[in-house]
Short mmCIF file of C-alpha atoms in Angstrom, two decimals:
data_model
loop_
_atom_site.label_atom_id
_atom_site.label_comp_id
_atom_site.label_asym_id
_atom_site.label_seq_id
_atom_site.Cartn_x
_atom_site.Cartn_y
_atom_site.Cartn_z
CA UNK A 1 -24.07 141.33 42.13
CA UNK A 2 -26.84 139.38 43.85
CA UNK A 3 -29.59 137.67 41.82
CA UNK A 4 -32.05 140.24 43.17
CA UNK A 5 -29.87 143.17 42.06
CA UNK A 6 -29.25 141.57 38.68
CA UNK A 7 -32.98 141.14 38.07
CA UNK A 8 -33.76 144.64 39.24
CA UNK A 9 -31.23 146.07 36.77
CA UNK A 10 -32.76 144.58 33.64
CA UNK A 11 -35.80 146.86 33.53
CA UNK A 12 -33.80 149.88 32.29
CA UNK A 13 -32.33 147.93 29.39
CA UNK A 14 -35.34 148.58 27.18
CA UNK A 15 -37.29 151.41 28.70
CA UNK A 16 -39.25 152.14 25.55
CA UNK A 17 -40.59 148.58 25.34
CA UNK A 18 -41.49 148.73 29.07
CA UNK A 19 -43.43 151.92 28.46
CA UNK A 20 -45.14 150.54 25.39
CA UNK A 21 -46.16 147.19 26.88
CA UNK A 22 -46.75 147.47 30.55
CA UNK A 23 -50.37 147.97 31.60
CA UNK A 24 -51.40 150.66 34.02
CA UNK A 25 -53.66 150.30 37.08
CA UNK A 26 -57.41 150.43 37.64
CA UNK A 27 -58.65 153.96 38.26
CA UNK A 28 -60.26 152.82 41.54
CA UNK A 29 -56.72 152.55 43.03
CA UNK A 30 -56.29 156.31 42.67
CA UNK A 31 -59.81 157.00 43.89
CA UNK A 32 -58.87 155.21 47.17
CA UNK A 33 -55.63 157.09 47.53
CA UNK A 34 -57.27 160.49 46.86
CA UNK A 35 -59.90 159.75 49.54
CA UNK A 36 -57.13 158.68 51.97
CA UNK A 37 -55.01 161.79 51.80
CA UNK A 38 -56.89 164.43 49.75
CA UNK A 39 -56.00 166.32 46.59
CA UNK A 40 -52.79 168.39 46.76
CA UNK A 41 -51.10 165.98 49.12
CA UNK A 42 -47.29 165.47 49.02
CA UNK A 43 -46.63 162.10 47.48
CA UNK A 44 -43.51 160.01 47.10
CA UNK A 45 -43.57 157.22 44.49
CA UNK A 46 -40.99 154.44 44.87
CA UNK A 47 -39.86 152.88 41.55
CA UNK A 48 -41.91 154.88 39.12
CA UNK A 49 -40.70 153.08 35.99
CA UNK A 50 -41.93 155.01 32.97
CA UNK A 51 -44.90 156.54 34.76
CA UNK A 52 -47.68 153.93 34.72
CA UNK A 53 -48.84 155.12 38.15
CA UNK A 54 -47.09 158.51 38.10
CA UNK A 55 -49.36 160.09 35.48
CA UNK A 56 -52.64 159.21 37.25
CA UNK A 57 -51.10 160.30 40.59
CA UNK A 58 -50.14 163.66 39.12
CA UNK A 59 -53.47 163.90 37.45
CA UNK A 60 -55.17 163.76 40.83
CA UNK A 61 -53.41 167.00 41.80
CA UNK A 62 -50.77 165.43 44.07
CA UNK A 63 -47.40 167.14 44.50
CA UNK A 64 -45.47 164.17 43.28
CA UNK A 65 -41.82 163.12 43.75
CA UNK A 66 -41.22 160.02 41.71
CA UNK A 67 -38.03 158.02 42.20
CA UNK A 68 -36.47 155.52 39.80
CA UNK A 69 -32.92 154.15 39.69
CA UNK A 70 -32.90 153.96 35.86
CA UNK A 71 -32.01 157.11 33.91
CA UNK A 72 -33.74 155.68 30.81
CA UNK A 73 -36.93 154.97 32.66
CA UNK A 74 -36.89 158.39 34.34
CA UNK A 75 -36.41 160.11 31.03
CA UNK A 76 -39.64 158.65 29.69
CA UNK A 77 -41.49 159.32 32.95
CA UNK A 78 -40.38 162.94 32.79
CA UNK A 79 -41.74 163.28 29.29
CA UNK A 80 -45.10 161.83 30.31
CA UNK A 81 -45.29 164.23 33.24
CA UNK A 82 -44.50 167.44 31.26
CA UNK A 83 -47.98 168.77 31.72
CA UNK A 84 -47.92 168.48 35.53
CA UNK A 85 -45.71 171.23 37.08
CA UNK A 86 -46.17 169.81 40.60
CA UNK A 87 -44.55 166.47 39.61
CA UNK A 88 -40.81 165.75 39.43
CA UNK A 89 -38.80 162.64 38.63
CA UNK A 90 -35.55 161.96 40.51
CA UNK A 91 -32.97 159.32 39.51
CA UNK A 92 -32.34 157.70 42.87
CA UNK A 93 -32.51 154.32 44.58
CA UNK A 94 -34.98 154.62 47.45
CA UNK A 95 -32.90 152.42 49.64
CA UNK A 96 -29.99 154.88 49.59
CA UNK A 97 -31.88 158.16 48.90
CA UNK A 98 -31.51 160.89 51.56
CA UNK A 99 -35.04 161.62 52.85
CA UNK A 100 -36.16 165.28 52.87
CA UNK A 101 -36.73 166.86 56.26
CA UNK A 102 -40.49 167.20 55.77
CA UNK A 103 -42.41 163.96 55.64
CA UNK A 104 -44.79 162.97 52.82
CA UNK A 105 -48.52 162.50 53.14
CA UNK A 106 -48.44 159.41 51.00
CA UNK A 107 -45.77 156.89 49.90
CA UNK A 108 -46.74 154.72 46.94
CA UNK A 109 -44.97 151.62 45.64
CA UNK A 110 -46.77 150.29 42.49
CA UNK A 111 -45.46 146.85 41.61
CA UNK A 112 -42.05 147.83 43.03
CA UNK A 113 -42.09 147.09 46.79
CA UNK A 114 -41.06 143.48 46.41
CA UNK A 115 -37.74 144.59 44.83
CA UNK A 116 -36.74 146.51 47.99
CA UNK A 117 -34.70 145.03 50.85
CA UNK A 118 -37.22 143.39 53.26
CA UNK A 119 -35.09 144.44 56.20
CA UNK A 120 -35.26 148.12 55.19
CA UNK A 121 -38.41 148.86 53.21
CA UNK A 122 -41.03 149.20 55.91
CA UNK A 123 -38.77 151.20 58.25
CA UNK A 124 -37.67 153.67 55.56
CA UNK A 125 -41.12 154.02 54.15
CA UNK A 126 -42.40 154.99 57.66
CA UNK A 127 -39.48 157.42 58.04
CA UNK A 128 -40.44 159.08 54.74
CA UNK A 129 -44.04 159.74 56.03
CA UNK A 130 -45.40 162.39 58.34
CA UNK A 131 -47.28 161.00 61.40
CA UNK A 132 -50.44 159.34 60.24
CA UNK A 133 -49.30 159.52 56.62
CA UNK A 134 -50.23 156.54 54.42
CA UNK A 135 -48.15 153.81 52.85
CA UNK A 136 -49.79 152.27 49.76
CA UNK A 137 -48.38 149.04 48.30
CA UNK A 138 -49.82 148.00 44.95
CA UNK A 139 -49.16 144.52 43.60
CA UNK A 140 -50.23 142.97 40.33
CA UNK A 141 -50.92 139.28 39.87
CA UNK A 142 -51.72 137.10 36.83
CA UNK A 143 -54.69 134.94 37.90
CA UNK A 144 -56.90 132.22 36.47
CA UNK A 145 -59.31 133.33 33.83
CA UNK A 146 -59.06 134.77 30.33
CA UNK A 147 -57.63 132.35 27.76
CA UNK A 148 -57.22 129.45 30.14
CA UNK A 149 -56.68 126.75 27.47
CA UNK A 150 -53.90 128.75 25.89
CA UNK A 151 -52.20 129.27 29.25
CA UNK A 152 -52.38 125.57 29.95
CA UNK A 153 -50.47 124.96 26.71
CA UNK A 154 -48.05 127.81 27.44
CA UNK A 155 -47.22 126.18 30.82
CA UNK A 156 -45.80 123.23 28.86
CA UNK A 157 -43.51 125.66 26.91
CA UNK A 158 -42.11 126.91 30.20
CA UNK A 159 -41.56 123.39 31.50
CA UNK A 160 -39.73 122.52 28.35
CA UNK A 161 -37.46 125.51 27.96
CA UNK A 162 -37.17 127.08 31.42
CA UNK A 163 -35.64 124.70 33.92
CA UNK A 164 -36.72 126.70 37.01
CA UNK A 165 -40.38 126.23 36.12
CA UNK A 166 -42.41 124.29 38.60
CA UNK A 167 -43.95 121.26 36.78
CA UNK A 168 -47.78 121.32 36.62
CA UNK A 169 -48.02 124.87 37.89
CA UNK A 170 -51.39 126.46 37.44
CA UNK A 171 -52.50 130.05 37.70
CA UNK A 172 -53.98 130.94 41.13
CA UNK A 173 -57.55 132.15 41.55
CA UNK A 174 -58.08 135.60 43.01
CA UNK A 175 -59.15 133.98 46.34
CA UNK A 176 -55.75 132.21 46.51
CA UNK A 177 -53.79 135.50 46.50
CA UNK A 178 -53.17 136.24 50.11
CA UNK A 179 -54.09 139.49 51.89
CA UNK A 180 -51.07 139.45 54.14
CA UNK A 181 -50.76 142.15 56.80
CA UNK A 182 -47.83 140.47 58.67
CA UNK A 183 -45.06 142.73 57.36
CA UNK A 184 -47.02 145.80 58.41
CA UNK A 185 -47.50 144.30 61.90
CA UNK A 186 -43.85 143.18 62.31
CA UNK A 187 -42.52 146.59 61.47
CA UNK A 188 -44.38 148.12 64.45
CA UNK A 189 -44.65 151.35 62.51
CA UNK A 190 -48.06 150.99 60.79
CA UNK A 191 -51.73 150.53 61.60
CA UNK A 192 -53.71 147.53 60.45
CA UNK A 193 -53.75 147.68 56.62
CA UNK A 194 -56.84 147.91 54.49
CA UNK A 195 -56.94 145.78 51.33
CA UNK A 196 -58.67 146.73 48.07
CA UNK A 197 -58.77 144.25 45.19
CA UNK A 198 -59.69 144.70 41.50
CA UNK A 199 -59.90 142.10 38.73
CA UNK A 200 -59.55 143.10 35.08
CA UNK A 201 -58.50 141.69 31.70
CA UNK A 202 -56.35 142.69 28.72
CA UNK A 203 -56.43 140.98 25.34
CA UNK A 204 -53.14 140.90 23.41
CA UNK A 205 -52.33 139.95 19.87
CA UNK A 206 -49.49 137.47 19.51
CA UNK A 207 -46.79 140.10 18.86
CA UNK A 208 -48.05 142.31 21.70
CA UNK A 209 -47.98 139.41 24.18
CA UNK A 210 -44.46 138.36 23.26
CA UNK A 211 -43.45 141.97 23.53
CA UNK A 212 -44.97 142.14 27.02
CA UNK A 213 -43.08 139.00 28.16
CA UNK A 214 -39.79 140.73 27.26
CA UNK A 215 -40.51 143.36 29.88
CA UNK A 216 -40.36 140.76 32.70
CA UNK A 217 -37.04 140.31 34.47
CA UNK A 218 -37.16 136.50 34.47
CA UNK A 219 -37.55 136.35 30.68
CA UNK A 220 -34.86 138.91 30.06
CA UNK A 221 -32.42 137.09 32.33
CA UNK A 222 -32.77 133.79 30.50
CA UNK A 223 -30.01 132.58 28.12
CA UNK A 224 -30.85 133.98 24.73
CA UNK A 225 -31.15 130.65 22.88
CA UNK A 226 -33.51 129.22 25.48
CA UNK A 227 -35.58 132.40 25.57
CA UNK A 228 -35.99 132.45 21.79
CA UNK A 229 -37.21 128.81 21.82
CA UNK A 230 -39.57 129.65 24.67
CA UNK A 231 -41.06 132.65 22.91
CA UNK A 232 -41.47 130.72 19.64
CA UNK A 233 -43.36 128.00 21.54
CA UNK A 234 -45.59 130.61 23.27
CA UNK A 235 -46.26 132.33 20.03
CA UNK A 236 -47.38 129.08 18.51
CA UNK A 237 -49.78 128.56 21.41
CA UNK A 238 -51.29 132.05 20.93
CA UNK A 239 -51.62 131.39 17.20
CA UNK A 240 -53.40 128.07 17.86
CA UNK A 241 -55.76 129.88 20.25
CA UNK A 242 -56.96 132.22 17.48
CA UNK A 243 -54.14 134.77 17.36
CA UNK A 244 -54.96 136.62 20.57
CA UNK A 245 -54.70 135.85 24.28
CA UNK A 246 -56.57 137.35 27.16
CA UNK A 247 -54.73 137.78 30.45
CA UNK A 248 -56.66 138.26 33.68
CA UNK A 249 -55.08 140.48 36.34
CA UNK A 250 -55.71 141.09 40.02
CA UNK A 251 -54.47 144.41 41.35
CA UNK A 252 -54.28 144.49 45.10
CA UNK A 253 -53.81 147.73 47.07
CA UNK A 254 -52.72 147.62 50.70
CA UNK A 255 -52.96 150.87 52.66
CA UNK A 256 -51.85 151.55 56.21
CA UNK A 257 -51.20 154.70 58.29
CA UNK A 258 -47.88 155.44 59.96
CA UNK A 259 -48.20 155.23 63.72
CA UNK A 260 -47.07 158.07 65.96
#
């Protein structure tokens, strides 16, 4: 199993924690998508997890097909979508899933596109869409802001206990997160993408923040002894910062139309 496949597989190991801890997305993301394709559009969601984007998509009246490769993730997502008869969850890997004969109006990948094979993802997303249908790629970034002093101390924890950590690494500012249209251009299948960006913050108590970290593949893949020492060190930093920590996020939405 490749490193990418190994890291992709860990999310389903604790689906309840993932559902409890992972934040959703700014409502403006779904405003943009509704304007782009209209209510009632046929939507395919790639890598739905436990439904962080699925529920607001279904709530906008879309006819939603949500894919996830994890049965445990999909089970929770189905429960969250019980009130939306036009939504269904399918346990499939998008890369091997047989596309239906009728194209979708919108394909959404919310914090999942980077896990797909770069040689395949643009082409298959285009094939899943009707002509002039829209591909929406949502990415989430931890940026400078919030409890900056605490994160400076936490960086030292990573340098001490996680050998792959880049020494002296600092959080990027929002302006340093690239708006990169190159993959859309190289595919030859999409129009010039439009970018929409939203900054927001979440404040976590110590236990909540450590719980959140255990939903990230890099932390889950660490040797247990090193991970426990890392989390103990991070918890101490949060405690020294007053018992809470505020994390600043940048959500970036890139939208492009299928050509042809």
